[in-house]
Amino acid sequence: MKIKKICCIGAGYVGGPTMSVIADKNPGIQVTVVDINEARIKAWNSENLDELPVYEPGLSEVVARARGRNLFFSTEIEKNIDEAEMIFISVNTPTKTYGKGKNMAADLKYVELCARQIANVATSDKIVVEKSTLPVRTAQAIKTILDQTGNGVKFQILSNPEFLAEGTAIQDLEQADRVLIGGEQSAEGKQAIQALVDIYAAWLPQENILTTNVWSSELSKLTANAFLAQRVSSINAISELCEATGADVSEVAKAIGMDSRIGPKFLKASVGFGGSCFQKDILNLVYIAKSLGLDNVADYWEQVIIMNDHQKRRFAENIVSTLFNTVSGKKIAFLGWAFKKDTNDTRESAAIYVADLLLEEQAEIQVYDPKVKPHQIYTDLNALNTRTEEENKAQLQVVNNPYEACKDAHAIAVLTEWDEFTTYDWKRIYDTMKKPAFVFDGRKILKEEELKAIGFEYYAIGKA
Ligand code: NAD
Ligand code: UGA
């Protein structure tokens, strides 16, 4: 079966870049990304490619090549669902904030809405692809909803989780380590799997396209994120031990990473992992294990989150204790608000929690981030409901210049590893700060010797 039209529901950080690359590599397939968020679709269609709703290196070039040719962004959801032979569900699956499983389970209401909408409008057979990250066995629920249509339309459900990381999405898509496709092991299921394999085979070697049963595919996605986050929490746990013993976490990471069984990646100690997925997916895994009565499994994975919360808190507490046990009325400059470099995404960014803890201590914060807009920073902070919007606005300012952010500051906290931070004129910054001038490098990216020579009191994660 050769697919000619694809519809993707959800034009977010996954749907947008993923479909752009699929369209770029498959000029013969018409790909339409739909969303209920009109502003987002408008931004995807904006002439000025700097205004795309997602910032990703290389994305605007891909969009420029494919948009209007075989890549479209639209709010006409029903029409595009009906016309497509293959529909990707790429909507958000956040942690539930209410009811059973509150603060742990994945909220599947958006996914269920998509399934119901597909069931309502479909007049021809469809392959429905789970692109969103979902709890194991969700495909069963989607199938049950779709099969209720009673109009003879047949559906095949595939699980095709996305492994891209923000900031490197285009590279991750174009040179994927692997693509995972889970499907029913029947003749129809295998045909559907093959249809999706053919789309990826347009640019990826066959051996990188892995096919499994649906449940293995769904569970592999949660497992992959749990393993990745676990590495960060493991090295962050060691970072605290390094600070207490005189070991240097970068040296330890290098030493262990050269063991090919461990490997060098994902061993950077930090102020704590953020992002929209690690925490939510592990909480989801913990919830699934608990629901199945597997308490030891649940406790094991929950520790990854507990360690991460500890890392964020201790970074903030270290700032307070180093600044002579009070930051009240002191200005602290934040370099970075995004959860990692090369993205404008701030979801679950460590910066939000560190700021919140310091604001509780009555600090005044000045934030500079090269890609995050001021309203996003206030939205993130207000969402915590720790204090009123007016109080947040009074205590935290967002500026569009790093030198201004650091002027008159008692301390600088580096929260994101943006490359440009290493290129600043640090002597100029030092001269404008209150003395002693402190730097708390939550990403270990600045040059310690250089900063100390200028006169800074420099503290980095994982180094005494
Ligand atoms: P997102 O919030 O950026 O985008 C989701 C989009 O879906 C939003 O624009 C929203 O308006 C739209 N939407 C929701 N319900 C809809 C409906 N019924 N009809 C039409 N549009 C609807 O989310 P995201 O970061 O793209 O993540 C999507 C999924 O992919 C999640 O399950 C996530 O876990 C997974 N994932 C994310 C990443 C990542 O790096 N962000 C990577 C891999 C997997
Ligand atoms: C992560 C995974 O890497 C992707 O494979 C996955 O598809 C995605 O989650 C998802 O499911 O959403 P992402 O969250 O975009 O991608 O970014 P990562 O590069 O994984 O970074 C996550 C967080 O961990 C960031 O805050 C980053 O700064 C932190 N991190 C990462 C460290 O602190 N140290 C490291 O060594 C690596």
PDB file of C-alpha atoms in Angstrom, residues 206-421:
ATOM      1  CA  GLN A 206      16.437  -0.391   6.368  1.00  0.00           C
ATOM      2  CA  GLU A 207      18.503  -1.749   9.261  1.00  0.00           C
ATOM      3  CA  ASN A 208      17.718   1.373  11.294  1.00  0.00           C
ATOM      4  CA  ILE A 209      13.978   0.772  10.980  1.00  0.00           C
ATOM      5  CA  LEU A 210      12.937  -1.572  13.734  1.00  0.00           C
ATOM      6  CA  THR A 211       9.544  -3.273  13.774  1.00  0.00           C
ATOM      7  CA  THR A 212       8.010  -4.854  16.884  1.00  0.00           C
ATOM      8  CA  ASN A 213       4.653  -5.659  18.385  1.00  0.00           C
ATOM      9  CA  VAL A 214       2.617  -2.651  19.557  1.00  0.00           C
ATOM     10  CA  TRP A 215       3.197  -3.108  23.280  1.00  0.00           C
ATOM     11  CA  SER A 216       6.991  -3.394  22.972  1.00  0.00           C
ATOM     12  CA  SER A 217       7.021  -0.202  20.926  1.00  0.00           C
ATOM     13  CA  GLU A 218       4.868   1.740  23.400  1.00  0.00           C
ATOM     14  CA  LEU A 219       6.896   0.540  26.373  1.00  0.00           C
ATOM     15  CA  SER A 220      10.264   1.121  24.651  1.00  0.00           C
ATOM     16  CA  LYS A 221       9.555   4.843  24.426  1.00  0.00           C
ATOM     17  CA  LEU A 222       8.942   5.235  28.164  1.00  0.00           C
ATOM     18  CA  THR A 223      11.928   2.988  28.854  1.00  0.00           C
ATOM     19  CA  ALA A 224      14.271   4.987  26.625  1.00  0.00           C
ATOM     20  CA  ASN A 225      13.405   8.236  28.396  1.00  0.00           C
ATOM     21  CA  ALA A 226      13.669   6.593  31.813  1.00  0.00           C
ATOM     22  CA  PHE A 227      17.170   5.277  30.996  1.00  0.00           C
ATOM     23  CA  LEU A 228      18.328   8.638  29.629  1.00  0.00           C
ATOM     24  CA  ALA A 229      16.998  10.582  32.613  1.00  0.00           C
ATOM     25  CA  GLN A 230      18.461   7.989  34.963  1.00  0.00           C
ATOM     26  CA  ARG A 231      21.932   8.694  33.567  1.00  0.00           C
ATOM     27  CA  VAL A 232      21.515  12.396  34.291  1.00  0.00           C
ATOM     28  CA  SER A 233      20.298  11.741  37.832  1.00  0.00           C
ATOM     29  CA  SER A 234      23.123   9.249  38.361  1.00  0.00           C
ATOM     30  CA  ILE A 235      25.817  11.723  37.349  1.00  0.00           C
ATOM     31  CA  ASN A 236      24.070  14.501  39.293  1.00  0.00           C
ATOM     32  CA  ALA A 237      24.114  12.291  42.410  1.00  0.00           C
ATOM     33  CA  ILE A 238      27.845  11.844  41.880  1.00  0.00           C
ATOM     34  CA  SER A 239      28.242  15.617  41.403  1.00  0.00           C
ATOM     35  CA  GLU A 240      27.202  16.195  45.004  1.00  0.00           C
ATOM     36  CA  LEU A 241      29.679  13.584  46.149  1.00  0.00           C
ATOM     37  CA  CYS A 242      32.386  15.311  44.085  1.00  0.00           C
ATOM     38  CA  GLU A 243      31.693  18.668  45.735  1.00  0.00           C
ATOM     39  CA  ALA A 244      32.079  17.030  49.145  1.00  0.00           C
ATOM     40  CA  THR A 245      35.275  15.144  48.354  1.00  0.00           C
ATOM     41  CA  GLY A 246      37.365  17.232  45.957  1.00  0.00           C
ATOM     42  CA  ALA A 247      36.741  14.994  42.953  1.00  0.00           C
ATOM     43  CA  ASP A 248      35.705  16.744  39.713  1.00  0.00           C
ATOM     44  CA  VAL A 249      32.543  15.379  38.117  1.00  0.00           C
ATOM     45  CA  SER A 250      33.785  16.118  34.567  1.00  0.00           C
ATOM     46  CA  GLU A 251      36.862  14.011  35.206  1.00  0.00           C
ATOM     47  CA  VAL A 252      34.785  11.218  36.728  1.00  0.00           C
ATOM     48  CA  ALA A 253      32.341  11.340  33.776  1.00  0.00           C
ATOM     49  CA  LYS A 254      35.208  11.146  31.307  1.00  0.00           C
ATOM     50  CA  ALA A 255      36.838   8.296  33.167  1.00  0.00           C
ATOM     51  CA  ILE A 256      33.696   6.187  33.344  1.00  0.00           C
ATOM     52  CA  GLY A 257      32.444   7.184  29.877  1.00  0.00           C
ATOM     53  CA  MET A 258      35.543   5.751  28.222  1.00  0.00           C
ATOM     54  CA  ASP A 259      34.364   2.323  29.295  1.00  0.00           C
ATOM     55  CA  SER A 260      32.553   1.277  26.131  1.00  0.00           C
ATOM     56  CA  ARG A 261      29.910  -0.478  28.252  1.00  0.00           C
ATOM     57  CA  ILE A 262      28.988   2.875  29.806  1.00  0.00           C
ATOM     58  CA  GLY A 263      29.698   5.275  26.910  1.00  0.00           C
ATOM     59  CA  PRO A 264      30.391   9.021  27.039  1.00  0.00           C
ATOM     60  CA  LYS A 265      26.962  10.494  26.239  1.00  0.00           C
ATOM     61  CA  PHE A 266      24.424  11.885  28.687  1.00  0.00           C
ATOM     62  CA  LEU A 267      26.915  12.181  31.518  1.00  0.00           C
ATOM     63  CA  LYS A 268      26.913  15.972  31.913  1.00  0.00           C
ATOM     64  CA  ALA A 269      26.177  17.004  35.456  1.00  0.00           C
ATOM     65  CA  SER A 270      23.721  19.876  35.544  1.00  0.00           C
ATOM     66  CA  VAL A 271      21.349  21.938  37.599  1.00  0.00           C
ATOM     67  CA  GLY A 272      18.830  19.164  36.888  1.00  0.00           C
ATOM     68  CA  PHE A 273      17.095  17.853  33.814  1.00  0.00           C
ATOM     69  CA  GLY A 274      14.064  19.641  32.450  1.00  0.00           C
ATOM     70  CA  GLY A 275      11.959  19.383  29.335  1.00  0.00           C
ATOM     71  CA  SER A 276       8.429  18.321  28.693  1.00  0.00           C
ATOM     72  CA  CYS A 277       9.037  14.593  28.739  1.00  0.00           C
ATOM     73  CA  PHE A 278      11.583  13.076  31.128  1.00  0.00           C
ATOM     74  CA  GLN A 279       9.634  13.820  34.283  1.00  0.00           C
ATOM     75  CA  LYS A 280       6.200  13.112  32.832  1.00  0.00           C
ATOM     76  CA  ASP A 281       7.276   9.858  31.195  1.00  0.00           C
ATOM     77  CA  ILE A 282       8.991   8.525  34.311  1.00  0.00           C
ATOM     78  CA  LEU A 283       5.995   9.482  36.449  1.00  0.00           C
ATOM     79  CA  ASN A 284       3.875   7.630  33.943  1.00  0.00           C
ATOM     80  CA  LEU A 285       6.128   4.573  34.149  1.00  0.00           C
ATOM     81  CA  VAL A 286       5.975   4.706  37.946  1.00  0.00           C
ATOM     82  CA  TYR A 287       2.189   4.959  37.802  1.00  0.00           C
ATOM     83  CA  ILE A 288       1.890   1.998  35.436  1.00  0.00           C
ATOM     84  CA  ALA A 289       4.159  -0.121  37.664  1.00  0.00           C
ATOM     85  CA  LYS A 290       2.182   0.862  40.775  1.00  0.00           C
ATOM     86  CA  SER A 291      -1.119   0.097  39.050  1.00  0.00           C
ATOM     87  CA  LEU A 292       0.209  -3.383  38.297  1.00  0.00           C
ATOM     88  CA  GLY A 293       1.249  -3.861  41.937  1.00  0.00           C
ATOM     89  CA  LEU A 294       4.963  -3.679  41.046  1.00  0.00           C
ATOM     90  CA  ASP A 295       5.958  -1.426  43.941  1.00  0.00           C
ATOM     91  CA  ASN A 296       9.695  -2.182  43.823  1.00  0.00           C
ATOM     92  CA  VAL A 297       9.822  -1.267  40.161  1.00  0.00           C
ATOM     93  CA  ALA A 298       7.865   1.931  40.843  1.00  0.00           C
ATOM     94  CA  ASP A 299      10.124   2.982  43.737  1.00  0.00           C
ATOM     95  CA  TYR A 300      13.255   2.300  41.711  1.00  0.00           C
ATOM     96  CA  TRP A 301      12.281   4.676  38.883  1.00  0.00           C
ATOM     97  CA  GLU A 302      10.732   7.288  41.156  1.00  0.00           C
ATOM     98  CA  GLN A 303      14.162   7.835  42.680  1.00  0.00           C
ATOM     99  CA  VAL A 304      15.313   9.382  39.374  1.00  0.00           C
ATOM    100  CA  ILE A 305      12.772  12.192  39.872  1.00  0.00           C
ATOM    101  CA  ILE A 306      13.508  12.575  43.579  1.00  0.00           C
ATOM    102  CA  MET A 307      17.213  12.997  42.793  1.00  0.00           C
ATOM    103  CA  ASN A 308      16.421  15.582  40.109  1.00  0.00           C
ATOM    104  CA  ASP A 309      14.257  17.650  42.466  1.00  0.00           C
ATOM    105  CA  HIS A 310      17.063  17.499  45.020  1.00  0.00           C
ATOM    106  CA  GLN A 311      19.592  18.733  42.459  1.00  0.00           C
ATOM    107  CA  LYS A 312      17.500  21.803  41.551  1.00  0.00           C
ATOM    108  CA  ARG A 313      16.879  22.623  45.213  1.00  0.00           C
ATOM    109  CA  ARG A 314      20.465  22.247  46.311  1.00  0.00           C
ATOM    110  CA  PHE A 315      21.667  24.528  43.492  1.00  0.00           C
ATOM    111  CA  ALA A 316      19.382  27.286  44.794  1.00  0.00           C
ATOM    112  CA  GLU A 317      20.271  26.591  48.435  1.00  0.00           C
ATOM    113  CA  ASN A 318      23.959  26.742  47.617  1.00  0.00           C
ATOM    114  CA  ILE A 319      23.497  30.225  46.163  1.00  0.00           C
ATOM    115  CA  VAL A 320      21.763  31.399  49.337  1.00  0.00           C
ATOM    116  CA  SER A 321      24.293  29.875  51.729  1.00  0.00           C
ATOM    117  CA  THR A 322      27.280  31.134  49.718  1.00  0.00           C
ATOM    118  CA  LEU A 323      25.861  34.656  49.607  1.00  0.00           C
ATOM    119  CA  PHE A 324      26.258  34.809  53.399  1.00  0.00           C
ATOM    120  CA  ASN A 325      22.902  33.102  54.044  1.00  0.00           C
ATOM    121  CA  THR A 326      20.779  35.858  52.579  1.00  0.00           C
ATOM    122  CA  VAL A 327      19.767  36.926  49.108  1.00  0.00           C
ATOM    123  CA  SER A 328      17.025  39.231  50.325  1.00  0.00           C
ATOM    124  CA  GLY A 329      17.042  42.357  48.144  1.00  0.00           C
ATOM    125  CA  LYS A 330      20.107  41.108  46.256  1.00  0.00           C
ATOM    126  CA  LYS A 331      20.108  41.066  42.511  1.00  0.00           C
ATOM    127  CA  ILE A 332      20.856  37.706  40.898  1.00  0.00           C
ATOM    128  CA  ALA A 333      21.362  37.433  37.154  1.00  0.00           C
ATOM    129  CA  PHE A 334      20.046  34.329  35.390  1.00  0.00           C
ATOM    130  CA  LEU A 335      21.811  33.405  32.179  1.00  0.00           C
ATOM    131  CA  GLY A 336      19.384  31.079  30.423  1.00  0.00           C
ATOM    132  CA  TRP A 337      15.786  30.056  31.035  1.00  0.00           C
ATOM    133  CA  ALA A 338      15.274  27.330  28.376  1.00  0.00           C
ATOM    134  CA  PHE A 339      15.594  23.732  29.614  1.00  0.00           C
ATOM    135  CA  LYS A 340      18.601  23.210  27.328  1.00  0.00           C
ATOM    136  CA  LYS A 341      20.440  25.141  24.641  1.00  0.00           C
ATOM    137  CA  ASP A 342      19.212  25.655  21.075  1.00  0.00           C
ATOM    138  CA  THR A 343      15.529  25.565  21.953  1.00  0.00           C
ATOM    139  CA  ASN A 344      12.941  28.151  22.973  1.00  0.00           C
ATOM    140  CA  ASP A 345      11.115  25.493  25.006  1.00  0.00           C
ATOM    141  CA  THR A 346      10.981  26.113  28.758  1.00  0.00           C
ATOM    142  CA  ARG A 347       8.709  23.292  29.920  1.00  0.00           C
ATOM    143  CA  GLU A 348       9.895  21.922  33.277  1.00  0.00           C
ATOM    144  CA  SER A 349      13.106  23.932  32.950  1.00  0.00           C
ATOM    145  CA  ALA A 350      15.249  23.808  36.097  1.00  0.00           C
ATOM    146  CA  ALA A 351      15.469  27.617  35.874  1.00  0.00           C
ATOM    147  CA  ILE A 352      11.799  27.943  36.839  1.00  0.00           C
ATOM    148  CA  TYR A 353      12.255  26.062  40.100  1.00  0.00           C
ATOM    149  CA  VAL A 354      15.562  27.687  40.995  1.00  0.00           C
ATOM    150  CA  ALA A 355      13.982  31.113  40.411  1.00  0.00           C
ATOM    151  CA  ASP A 356      10.992  30.204  42.528  1.00  0.00           C
ATOM    152  CA  LEU A 357      13.169  29.136  45.456  1.00  0.00           C
ATOM    153  CA  LEU A 358      15.289  32.292  45.233  1.00  0.00           C
ATOM    154  CA  LEU A 359      12.227  34.536  44.965  1.00  0.00           C
ATOM    155  CA  GLU A 360      10.955  32.901  48.162  1.00  0.00           C
ATOM    156  CA  GLU A 361      14.186  34.155  49.730  1.00  0.00           C
ATOM    157  CA  GLN A 362      13.274  37.658  48.451  1.00  0.00           C
ATOM    158  CA  ALA A 363      15.973  37.803  45.792  1.00  0.00           C
ATOM    159  CA  GLU A 364      15.580  40.088  42.784  1.00  0.00           C
ATOM    160  CA  ILE A 365      16.149  38.229  39.552  1.00  0.00           C
ATOM    161  CA  GLN A 366      17.155  39.565  36.132  1.00  0.00           C
ATOM    162  CA  VAL A 367      16.821  36.994  33.364  1.00  0.00           C
ATOM    163  CA  TYR A 368      18.484  36.903  29.967  1.00  0.00           C
ATOM    164  CA  ASP A 369      17.830  34.076  27.499  1.00  0.00           C
ATOM    165  CA  PRO A 370      18.660  34.381  23.789  1.00  0.00           C
ATOM    166  CA  LYS A 371      15.463  32.666  22.575  1.00  0.00           C
ATOM    167  CA  VAL A 372      12.812  32.705  25.296  1.00  0.00           C
ATOM    168  CA  LYS A 373      10.230  35.506  25.195  1.00  0.00           C
ATOM    169  CA  PRO A 374       9.466  37.485  28.399  1.00  0.00           C
ATOM    170  CA  HIS A 375       5.798  36.490  28.542  1.00  0.00           C
ATOM    171  CA  GLN A 376       6.826  32.807  28.568  1.00  0.00           C
ATOM    172  CA  ILE A 377       9.058  33.371  31.599  1.00  0.00           C
ATOM    173  CA  TYR A 378       6.227  35.000  33.549  1.00  0.00           C
ATOM    174  CA  THR A 379       3.776  32.310  32.429  1.00  0.00           C
ATOM    175  CA  ASP A 380       6.130  29.607  33.731  1.00  0.00           C
ATOM    176  CA  LEU A 381       6.545  31.319  37.069  1.00  0.00           C
ATOM    177  CA  ASN A 382       2.886  32.249  37.506  1.00  0.00           C
ATOM    178  CA  ALA A 383       1.884  28.634  36.796  1.00  0.00           C
ATOM    179  CA  LEU A 384       3.555  27.586  40.065  1.00  0.00           C
ATOM    180  CA  ASN A 385       1.082  29.749  42.013  1.00  0.00           C
ATOM    181  CA  THR A 386       3.698  30.464  44.664  1.00  0.00           C
ATOM    182  CA  ARG A 387       2.971  34.201  44.629  1.00  0.00           C
ATOM    183  CA  THR A 388       0.777  36.648  42.735  1.00  0.00           C
ATOM    184  CA  GLU A 389       1.482  37.682  39.156  1.00  0.00           C
ATOM    185  CA  GLU A 390       2.169  41.216  40.386  1.00  0.00           C
ATOM    186  CA  GLU A 391       4.706  39.940  42.902  1.00  0.00           C
ATOM    187  CA  ASN A 392       6.475  37.883  40.234  1.00  0.00           C
ATOM    188  CA  LYS A 393       6.575  40.900  37.955  1.00  0.00           C
ATOM    189  CA  ALA A 394       7.972  43.098  40.712  1.00  0.00           C
ATOM    190  CA  GLN A 395      10.681  40.634  41.770  1.00  0.00           C
ATOM    191  CA  LEU A 396      11.789  39.300  38.377  1.00  0.00           C
ATOM    192  CA  GLN A 397      12.754  41.282  35.303  1.00  0.00           C
ATOM    193  CA  VAL A 398      13.505  39.976  31.838  1.00  0.00           C
ATOM    194  CA  VAL A 399      16.101  41.846  29.804  1.00  0.00           C
ATOM    195  CA  ASN A 400      17.344  41.372  26.250  1.00  0.00           C
ATOM    196  CA  ASN A 401      21.005  41.957  26.942  1.00  0.00           C
ATOM    197  CA  PRO A 402      23.295  39.786  29.080  1.00  0.00           C
ATOM    198  CA  TYR A 403      25.453  42.694  30.221  1.00  0.00           C
ATOM    199  CA  GLU A 404      22.398  44.522  31.469  1.00  0.00           C
ATOM    200  CA  ALA A 405      21.222  41.383  33.280  1.00  0.00           C
ATOM    201  CA  CYS A 406      24.514  41.170  35.177  1.00  0.00           C
ATOM    202  CA  LYS A 407      24.889  44.863  35.998  1.00  0.00           C
ATOM    203  CA  ASP A 408      24.845  45.473  39.777  1.00  0.00           C
ATOM    204  CA  ALA A 409      24.236  41.770  40.426  1.00  0.00           C
ATOM    205  CA  HIS A 410      25.676  40.049  43.474  1.00  0.00           C
ATOM    206  CA  ALA A 411      25.715  36.745  41.635  1.00  0.00           C
ATOM    207  CA  ILE A 412      25.243  35.163  38.223  1.00  0.00           C
ATOM    208  CA  ALA A 413      23.560  31.777  37.855  1.00  0.00           C
ATOM    209  CA  VAL A 414      24.088  29.887  34.596  1.00  0.00           C
ATOM    210  CA  LEU A 415      20.967  27.802  34.031  1.00  0.00           C
ATOM    211  CA  THR A 416      21.215  26.893  30.337  1.00  0.00           C
ATOM    212  CA  GLU A 417      24.321  25.887  28.383  1.00  0.00           C
ATOM    213  CA  TRP A 418      23.885  28.392  25.496  1.00  0.00           C
ATOM    214  CA  ASP A 419      27.200  28.591  23.578  1.00  0.00           C
ATOM    215  CA  GLU A 420      27.132  32.408  23.524  1.00  0.00           C
ATOM    216  CA  PHE A 421      27.617  32.557  27.316  1.00  0.00           C
TER     217      PHE A 421
END
